[in-house]
Short mmCIF file of C-alpha atoms and ligand atoms in Angstrom, two decimals:
data_model
loop_
_atom_site.label_atom_id
_atom_site.label_comp_id
_atom_site.label_asym_id
_atom_site.label_seq_id
_atom_site.Cartn_x
_atom_site.Cartn_y
_atom_site.Cartn_z
CA MET A 1 18.81 -8.25 18.55
CA GLN A 2 16.47 -9.49 15.79
CA THR A 3 17.92 -11.60 12.99
CA PHE A 4 17.46 -10.47 9.38
CA ALA A 5 15.01 -13.34 8.87
CA GLU A 6 12.98 -12.25 11.92
CA GLU A 7 12.84 -8.68 10.66
CA LEU A 8 11.62 -9.90 7.29
CA GLU A 9 8.98 -11.99 9.04
CA ALA A 10 7.87 -8.93 11.02
CA LEU A 11 7.53 -6.98 7.76
CA ARG A 12 5.36 -9.78 6.37
CA ALA A 13 3.18 -9.75 9.50
CA GLU A 14 2.63 -5.98 9.16
CA GLY A 15 1.77 -6.26 5.45
CA LEU A 16 4.93 -4.28 4.61
CA TYR A 17 7.01 -6.98 2.91
CA ARG A 18 8.14 -6.05 -0.62
CA SER A 19 9.20 -8.13 -3.58
CA MET A 20 9.76 -7.62 -7.31
CA ARG A 21 7.64 -8.59 -10.29
CA VAL A 22 9.31 -9.52 -13.55
CA ILE A 23 8.05 -8.14 -16.86
CA LYS A 24 8.65 -10.20 -19.96
CA GLY A 25 9.43 -8.16 -23.08
CA ALA A 26 9.62 -4.38 -23.42
CA GLN A 27 7.95 -1.75 -21.28
CA GLY A 28 4.64 -0.74 -22.82
CA SER A 29 1.06 0.12 -21.92
CA ARG A 30 0.37 -3.64 -21.91
CA VAL A 31 2.98 -6.08 -20.65
CA GLU A 32 3.36 -9.76 -19.93
CA LEU A 33 3.52 -10.53 -16.24
CA ASP A 34 3.64 -14.10 -14.92
CA GLY A 35 2.64 -15.37 -18.36
CA LYS A 36 -0.41 -13.12 -18.57
CA GLN A 37 -1.09 -9.93 -20.55
CA VAL A 38 -1.95 -7.08 -18.17
CA LEU A 39 -2.66 -3.37 -18.45
CA MET A 40 0.33 -1.41 -17.16
CA LEU A 41 -1.01 1.14 -14.70
CA CYS A 42 2.11 1.73 -12.59
CA SER A 43 4.90 2.85 -14.89
CA ASN A 44 6.55 6.28 -15.01
CA ASN A 45 7.01 5.81 -18.75
CA TYR A 46 4.30 8.47 -19.14
CA LEU A 47 4.80 9.26 -22.82
CA GLY A 48 5.53 5.68 -23.85
CA LEU A 49 9.05 6.64 -24.96
CA ALA A 50 10.82 3.72 -23.23
CA ASP A 51 10.25 1.49 -26.27
CA HIS A 52 9.77 4.20 -28.90
CA PRO A 53 11.44 3.28 -32.23
CA GLU A 54 13.38 6.57 -32.34
CA LEU A 55 14.90 6.00 -28.92
CA ARG A 56 15.71 2.41 -29.82
CA SER A 57 17.54 3.41 -32.98
CA ALA A 58 19.32 6.26 -31.20
CA ALA A 59 20.54 3.73 -28.61
CA VAL A 60 21.83 1.52 -31.43
CA PHE A 61 23.62 4.54 -32.90
CA GLY A 62 25.12 5.22 -29.45
CA VAL A 63 26.56 1.71 -29.29
CA ALA A 64 28.82 2.69 -32.20
CA PHE A 65 30.76 4.57 -29.50
CA GLY A 66 31.10 1.43 -27.39
CA VAL A 67 29.10 0.03 -24.52
CA GLY A 68 30.76 1.52 -21.46
CA SER A 69 32.17 4.96 -20.76
CA GLY A 70 35.18 3.51 -18.99
CA ALA A 71 35.58 5.97 -16.14
CA SER A 72 34.05 8.76 -14.13
CA ARG A 73 33.57 12.14 -15.81
CA LEU A 74 36.62 13.82 -14.30
CA VAL A 75 38.97 10.98 -15.14
CA SER A 76 38.40 9.93 -18.76
CA GLY A 77 34.66 9.22 -18.90
CA THR A 78 33.52 12.46 -20.56
CA MET A 79 32.64 11.67 -24.18
CA GLU A 80 31.27 13.96 -26.88
CA LEU A 81 27.79 12.55 -26.27
CA HIS A 82 27.88 13.67 -22.60
CA GLU A 83 28.67 17.18 -23.74
CA LYS A 84 26.03 17.08 -26.46
CA LEU A 85 23.31 15.86 -24.10
CA GLU A 86 24.22 18.46 -21.47
CA GLU A 87 24.02 21.22 -24.08
CA ARG A 88 20.65 19.87 -25.23
CA ILE A 89 19.30 19.77 -21.67
CA ALA A 90 20.51 23.32 -20.95
CA ALA A 91 18.78 24.55 -24.13
CA PHE A 92 15.62 22.61 -23.17
CA LYS A 93 15.52 24.08 -19.67
CA GLY A 94 16.74 27.55 -20.70
CA THR A 95 19.72 27.54 -18.33
CA GLU A 96 23.38 28.42 -18.88
CA ARG A 97 24.53 24.90 -18.33
CA ALA A 98 23.45 21.38 -17.34
CA LEU A 99 25.25 18.50 -15.69
CA LEU A 100 24.41 14.82 -15.95
CA PHE A 101 24.04 12.46 -13.02
CA ASN A 102 23.66 8.70 -13.18
CA SER A 103 20.16 8.63 -11.70
CA GLY A 104 17.70 10.91 -9.97
CA TYR A 105 18.71 9.36 -6.68
CA ALA A 106 22.37 10.13 -7.36
CA ALA A 107 21.49 13.66 -8.50
CA ASN A 108 19.52 14.58 -5.40
CA THR A 109 21.97 13.13 -2.92
CA GLY A 110 24.86 14.73 -4.81
CA ILE A 111 23.36 18.17 -5.44
CA VAL A 112 21.86 18.74 -2.00
CA SER A 113 24.91 17.51 -0.09
CA ALA A 114 27.22 19.63 -2.27
CA LEU A 115 25.31 22.91 -2.11
CA VAL A 116 24.85 23.04 1.67
CA GLY A 117 26.81 21.75 4.65
CA ARG A 118 27.27 22.14 8.39
CA GLY A 119 25.86 25.47 9.60
CA ASP A 120 23.58 25.84 6.55
CA ALA A 121 19.84 25.22 6.42
CA ILE A 122 17.59 23.14 4.18
CA PHE A 123 13.86 23.79 3.94
CA SER A 124 12.15 20.73 2.53
CA ASP A 125 8.51 19.84 1.87
CA ARG A 126 7.46 16.97 4.13
CA LEU A 127 6.44 14.84 1.14
CA ASN A 128 9.66 15.29 -0.83
CA HIS A 129 11.21 12.19 -2.39
CA ALA A 130 13.45 9.97 -0.23
CA SER A 131 16.53 10.89 -2.29
CA ILE A 132 16.16 14.55 -1.26
CA ILE A 133 15.93 13.55 2.39
CA ASP A 134 18.99 11.31 2.01
CA GLY A 135 20.90 14.19 0.38
CA ALA A 136 19.87 16.46 3.24
CA LEU A 137 21.07 13.94 5.83
CA LEU A 138 24.38 13.49 3.99
CA SER A 139 24.91 17.26 3.85
CA ARG A 140 24.87 17.67 7.67
CA ALA A 141 23.01 20.96 7.21
CA ASP A 142 20.06 21.66 9.53
CA LEU A 143 16.99 20.09 7.99
CA HIS A 144 13.67 21.90 8.45
CA ARG A 145 10.70 20.03 7.02
CA TYR A 146 7.56 22.07 6.44
CA PRO A 147 4.04 20.60 6.20
CA HIS A 148 3.13 19.65 2.65
CA ARG A 149 2.74 22.76 0.46
CA ASP A 150 2.22 24.94 3.54
CA MET A 151 3.75 28.27 2.53
CA ALA A 152 2.85 30.07 5.78
CA ALA A 153 4.74 27.41 7.75
CA LEU A 154 7.69 27.68 5.37
CA GLU A 155 7.79 31.45 5.77
CA ARG A 156 7.82 31.12 9.57
CA LEU A 157 10.75 28.71 9.31
CA LEU A 158 12.60 31.05 6.95
CA GLN A 159 12.11 33.90 9.42
CA ASP A 160 13.39 31.87 12.37
CA LYS A 161 16.00 29.47 11.04
CA GLY A 162 19.10 29.51 8.95
CA GLY A 163 21.30 32.10 10.65
CA ASN A 164 24.09 33.35 8.44
CA GLY A 165 24.66 30.17 6.48
CA ARG A 166 23.41 29.22 3.03
CA ARG A 167 19.74 28.43 2.71
CA LEU A 168 18.28 25.94 0.29
CA ILE A 169 14.56 25.45 -0.34
CA VAL A 170 13.98 22.14 -2.06
CA THR A 171 10.76 20.64 -3.36
CA ASP A 172 9.42 18.02 -5.70
CA GLY A 173 7.79 19.77 -8.68
CA VAL A 174 5.20 16.99 -8.93
CA PHE A 175 4.91 14.97 -5.72
CA SER A 176 5.65 11.41 -6.69
CA MET A 177 3.10 9.59 -4.54
CA ASP A 178 0.33 12.21 -4.55
CA GLY A 179 0.44 13.67 -8.04
CA ASP A 180 -0.08 17.23 -6.87
CA ILE A 181 2.13 20.17 -7.84
CA ALA A 182 4.30 22.37 -5.61
CA PRO A 183 3.19 26.02 -5.22
CA LEU A 184 6.19 27.15 -7.24
CA GLN A 185 5.14 30.80 -7.60
CA ASP A 186 5.07 31.21 -3.82
CA LEU A 187 8.29 29.25 -3.45
CA VAL A 188 10.05 31.54 -5.92
CA ARG A 189 8.75 34.60 -4.04
CA LEU A 190 9.84 33.25 -0.64
CA ALA A 191 13.26 32.18 -1.92
CA LYS A 192 13.88 35.71 -3.23
CA LYS A 193 12.54 37.38 -0.09
CA TYR A 194 14.70 35.32 2.27
CA GLY A 195 17.83 34.97 0.15
CA ALA A 196 17.49 31.22 -0.34
CA LEU A 197 18.38 29.05 -3.32
CA LEU A 198 15.42 27.19 -4.83
CA MET A 199 15.85 23.65 -6.15
CA VAL A 200 12.98 21.85 -7.88
CA ASP A 201 13.03 18.08 -8.48
CA ASP A 202 10.92 17.72 -11.60
CA ALA A 203 11.33 13.97 -11.99
CA HIS A 204 7.64 13.59 -12.82
CA GLY A 205 7.03 16.88 -14.65
CA THR A 206 9.87 16.70 -17.19
CA GLY A 207 8.64 16.07 -20.72
CA VAL A 208 5.05 15.99 -19.54
CA LEU A 209 3.94 19.30 -18.01
CA GLY A 210 3.78 22.76 -19.55
CA PRO A 211 2.93 23.68 -23.14
CA THR A 212 6.35 22.44 -24.38
CA GLY A 213 7.04 19.76 -21.76
CA ARG A 214 9.63 21.80 -19.84
CA GLY A 215 7.91 20.73 -16.64
CA SER A 216 6.12 22.13 -13.62
CA GLY A 217 8.13 25.38 -13.76
CA GLU A 218 6.88 26.02 -17.28
CA LEU A 219 3.31 25.11 -16.33
CA LEU A 220 3.37 27.71 -13.54
CA GLY A 221 5.41 30.30 -15.50
CA VAL A 222 8.40 30.40 -13.15
CA MET A 223 11.25 28.74 -15.05
CA ASP A 224 13.60 31.70 -14.45
CA GLY A 225 12.90 31.82 -10.71
CA ILE A 226 14.26 28.31 -10.11
CA ASP A 227 17.99 28.18 -9.31
CA ILE A 228 18.50 24.44 -9.74
CA HIS A 229 16.26 22.41 -12.04
CA MET A 230 16.76 18.75 -11.26
CA GLY A 231 15.09 16.29 -13.62
CA THR A 232 15.28 12.66 -14.58
CA LEU A 233 15.71 11.05 -17.98
CA GLY A 234 14.22 7.70 -16.93
CA LYS A 235 10.56 8.58 -16.46
CA GLY A 236 8.69 10.77 -18.98
CA LEU A 237 11.77 10.81 -21.22
CA GLY A 238 11.88 7.01 -21.36
CA SER A 239 15.66 6.67 -21.03
CA PHE A 240 17.90 6.67 -17.94
CA GLY A 241 19.86 9.12 -15.81
CA ALA A 242 19.26 12.61 -14.47
CA TYR A 243 20.55 16.17 -14.54
CA ALA A 244 20.94 19.48 -12.79
CA ALA A 245 20.27 22.48 -15.04
CA ALA A 246 21.47 25.73 -13.52
CA SER A 247 23.92 28.61 -13.89
CA ALA A 248 27.42 27.89 -15.17
CA THR A 249 28.78 28.66 -11.70
CA ILE A 250 26.49 26.22 -9.89
CA CYS A 251 27.22 23.47 -12.43
CA ASP A 252 30.95 24.13 -12.15
CA TYR A 253 30.63 23.97 -8.37
CA LEU A 254 28.80 20.64 -8.61
CA VAL A 255 31.53 19.25 -10.89
CA ASN A 256 33.99 20.03 -8.11
CA LYS A 257 31.89 19.13 -5.07
CA ALA A 258 29.06 16.67 -5.83
CA ARG A 259 30.39 13.32 -4.67
CA SER A 260 27.87 11.20 -6.61
CA PHE A 261 29.04 13.01 -9.77
CA ILE A 262 32.75 12.77 -9.00
CA PHE A 263 33.03 9.22 -7.72
CA SER A 264 30.97 7.21 -10.21
CA THR A 265 31.44 5.87 -13.73
CA SER A 266 29.58 8.11 -16.19
CA LEU A 267 26.47 7.22 -18.20
CA PRO A 268 27.09 4.93 -21.21
CA PRO A 269 26.83 6.15 -24.85
CA ALA A 270 23.65 4.26 -25.79
CA VAL A 271 21.77 5.88 -22.90
CA LEU A 272 23.12 9.32 -23.82
CA ALA A 273 22.07 9.00 -27.46
CA ALA A 274 18.61 7.74 -26.46
CA SER A 275 18.20 10.68 -24.07
CA ILE A 276 19.08 13.19 -26.81
CA ALA A 277 16.49 11.53 -29.06
CA ALA A 278 13.93 11.71 -26.24
CA ILE A 279 14.36 15.47 -25.82
CA GLU A 280 14.11 15.96 -29.59
CA LEU A 281 10.88 13.96 -29.51
CA VAL A 282 9.43 15.92 -26.61
CA ASP A 283 10.19 19.09 -28.60
CA SER A 284 8.56 17.78 -31.80
CA PRO A 285 4.89 17.89 -32.93
CA GLU A 286 4.70 14.22 -31.86
CA GLY A 287 5.74 15.21 -28.35
CA LYS A 288 2.94 17.78 -28.24
CA GLU A 289 0.43 15.17 -29.44
CA LEU A 290 1.61 12.73 -26.79
CA ARG A 291 1.17 15.34 -24.06
CA GLU A 292 -2.33 16.13 -25.33
CA LYS A 293 -3.24 12.44 -25.44
CA LEU A 294 -1.86 11.98 -21.93
CA ALA A 295 -3.90 14.92 -20.61
CA ALA A 296 -7.06 13.54 -22.23
CA ASN A 297 -6.39 10.08 -20.77
CA VAL A 298 -5.81 11.52 -17.30
CA ALA A 299 -9.04 13.55 -17.44
CA LEU A 300 -11.05 10.49 -18.53
CA PHE A 301 -9.59 8.19 -15.88
CA LYS A 302 -10.09 10.70 -13.07
CA GLU A 303 -13.66 11.38 -14.15
CA LYS A 304 -14.47 7.66 -14.00
CA LEU A 305 -12.82 7.25 -10.59
CA ALA A 306 -14.66 10.30 -9.23
CA GLN A 307 -17.97 8.88 -10.48
CA ALA A 308 -17.20 5.68 -8.59
CA GLY A 309 -16.57 7.71 -5.43
CA PHE A 310 -12.79 7.25 -5.02
CA ASP A 311 -10.58 9.78 -3.26
CA THR A 312 -7.72 10.64 -5.64
CA MET A 313 -5.97 12.77 -3.02
CA GLY A 314 -5.90 16.08 -4.91
CA SER A 315 -3.94 14.72 -7.87
CA GLU A 316 -3.31 17.35 -10.56
CA THR A 317 -1.27 15.19 -12.92
CA GLN A 318 -0.84 11.77 -14.53
CA ILE A 319 -0.02 10.31 -11.09
CA VAL A 320 -3.43 9.33 -9.76
CA PRO A 321 -3.44 7.84 -6.26
CA ILE A 322 -6.49 6.00 -4.94
CA PHE A 323 -6.65 6.40 -1.18
CA VAL A 324 -7.20 3.15 0.73
CA GLY A 325 -5.66 3.63 4.22
CA PRO A 326 -4.45 0.36 5.78
CA ALA A 327 -1.57 -1.57 4.22
CA ASP A 328 -3.32 -4.95 4.12
CA ALA A 329 -6.40 -3.66 2.31
CA THR A 330 -4.20 -1.80 -0.17
CA MET A 331 -2.24 -4.93 -1.02
CA GLU A 332 -5.42 -6.98 -1.30
CA PHE A 333 -6.83 -4.37 -3.69
CA SER A 334 -3.67 -4.53 -5.83
CA LYS A 335 -3.68 -8.35 -5.82
CA GLU A 336 -7.32 -8.60 -6.92
CA LEU A 337 -6.74 -6.07 -9.69
CA LEU A 338 -3.82 -8.08 -10.98
CA GLU A 339 -6.01 -11.17 -11.08
CA GLN A 340 -8.33 -9.15 -13.30
CA GLY A 341 -5.51 -8.02 -15.61
CA ILE A 342 -4.61 -4.62 -14.13
CA PHE A 343 -1.10 -4.04 -12.85
CA VAL A 344 -1.08 -1.32 -10.20
CA GLN A 345 1.11 -1.26 -7.10
CA GLY A 346 0.04 -0.57 -3.55
CA ILE A 347 2.18 2.08 -1.86
CA ARG A 348 2.92 1.61 1.84
CA PRO A 349 5.24 2.97 4.53
CA PRO A 350 8.01 3.98 4.52
CA THR A 351 7.21 5.43 1.07
CA VAL A 352 4.06 7.11 2.45
CA PRO A 353 2.99 7.83 6.06
CA SER A 354 1.29 4.91 7.79
CA GLY A 355 -2.50 4.96 7.48
CA SER A 356 -2.28 6.65 4.09
CA CYS A 357 -1.58 3.61 1.92
CA ARG A 358 -2.83 3.93 -1.61
CA LEU A 359 -2.86 2.46 -5.05
CA ARG A 360 -0.61 4.65 -7.20
CA CYS A 361 -2.08 4.60 -10.70
CA THR A 362 0.00 6.22 -13.42
CA ILE A 363 -1.47 7.06 -16.79
CA MET A 364 0.39 6.85 -20.10
CA ALA A 365 -0.15 8.63 -23.41
CA THR A 366 -0.11 5.21 -25.06
CA HIS A 367 -3.12 3.91 -23.12
CA GLU A 368 -6.29 3.62 -25.19
CA ALA A 369 -9.33 5.46 -23.84
CA ALA A 370 -11.35 2.23 -23.94
CA GLU A 371 -8.85 0.31 -21.84
CA LEU A 372 -8.75 3.07 -19.22
CA GLU A 373 -12.56 3.09 -19.04
CA GLU A 374 -12.56 -0.66 -18.63
CA ALA A 375 -9.84 -0.47 -15.97
CA ALA A 376 -11.75 2.20 -14.04
CA GLY A 377 -14.83 -0.06 -14.13
CA ILE A 378 -12.88 -3.01 -12.72
CA ILE A 379 -11.26 -0.80 -10.06
CA ALA A 380 -14.73 0.38 -9.04
CA GLN A 381 -16.05 -3.20 -8.74
CA VAL A 382 -13.09 -4.39 -6.67
CA GLY A 383 -13.14 -1.20 -4.58
CA GLN A 384 -16.81 -1.78 -3.75
CA LYS A 385 -16.21 -5.42 -2.92
CA LEU A 386 -13.39 -4.49 -0.52
CA GLY A 387 -15.36 -1.63 1.01
CA VAL A 388 -12.97 1.12 -0.19
CA VAL A 389 -15.95 2.98 -1.69
C1 PLP B 401 10.57 12.88 -7.12
C2 PLP B 401 11.64 11.90 -7.45
N1 PLP B 401 12.92 12.29 -7.42
C3 PLP B 401 13.92 11.43 -7.72
C4 PLP B 401 13.66 10.13 -8.08
C5 PLP B 401 14.80 9.21 -8.40
O1 PLP B 401 15.03 9.16 -9.75
P1 PLP B 401 15.74 7.88 -10.41
O2 PLP B 401 14.68 6.81 -10.49
O3 PLP B 401 16.24 8.36 -11.72
O4 PLP B 401 16.84 7.50 -9.47
C6 PLP B 401 12.32 9.69 -8.15
C7 PLP B 401 11.94 8.34 -8.59
O5 PLP B 401 12.35 7.33 -8.34
C8 PLP B 401 11.30 10.59 -7.81
O6 PLP B 401 10.03 10.19 -7.81
#
């Protein structure tokens, strides 16, 4: 049996060792890292709301209700702000009800493992987020993974598998490491045809996609065809936590069955107040401007990368991967960029399949066009030097 230290050494040898970098100060489009100002190109704070003055003051207002919530929701940890935020999310998503979870990870593991169990079937895109897979494993339902966005393969599985139990199709709305969008119109059609529930994890679409920021479902015109809208409050919305927005019955069922909801202290007031402010902002003219600025930034950055000859792996959103391949070369690329003032992480297995390592660039509305052009120029130089292009 290998010791922990030996396993860590083996990870280092394979170029798969991971460690954390500490940011000094607030999250922004430029941050201080190891005493140096760098361009932030790997944050999910897409709209720049994480340090927005309105969210900050809402959090301060929230503290008037104390720091902690004191208990889980079903004991004594449901405060007026929980109810208010859930009502706001339900109105935002156009569903009967919404239910908060403490993180996207907790939401996915809780929702999936509550809705299906032994004898049921889950149909999951092969590139879905790890928290969906973990929820599927916890559920003990049969897990059928279909090739990425392959609707013909999904339909074959739906024809063959699932028996008489419940069926759940689950997909990322925006795929977190690829930046492409699920074929939601086809998924809605197949879910209806085969009597399956459809759950969409819109962690990376919420606040950002669609004319009013409702997410990938709004972008593709299928909001009403989605049974469970899962979304996070900690990415585009700049706060923390997550939710399921669905029918009153499904939410009531989750209150009674989702273990990550039941057995965990609820979100604290400052976070709740900041999340309400974030949704108000997304719904305001400023939110629209931020989305437009983000879209313009994404278009500019992708154009520059395409001119330099990079493969951005079919990205359709603000998540812009740069394909590299091997882990070592990816990490070298990231290290050299950091030396030149650009903070972008290399993504390796187990997050992505081996041989498909990439730099995962994420664009923010608060980036300046000039700094993105400059960054793309530096990425091109380093990419050429390392033989990536
Ligand atoms: C698609 C997807 N779902 C869920 C999560 C988990 O969300 P959270 O960071 O709020 O736990 C993430 C990100 O980490 C994600 O990318």
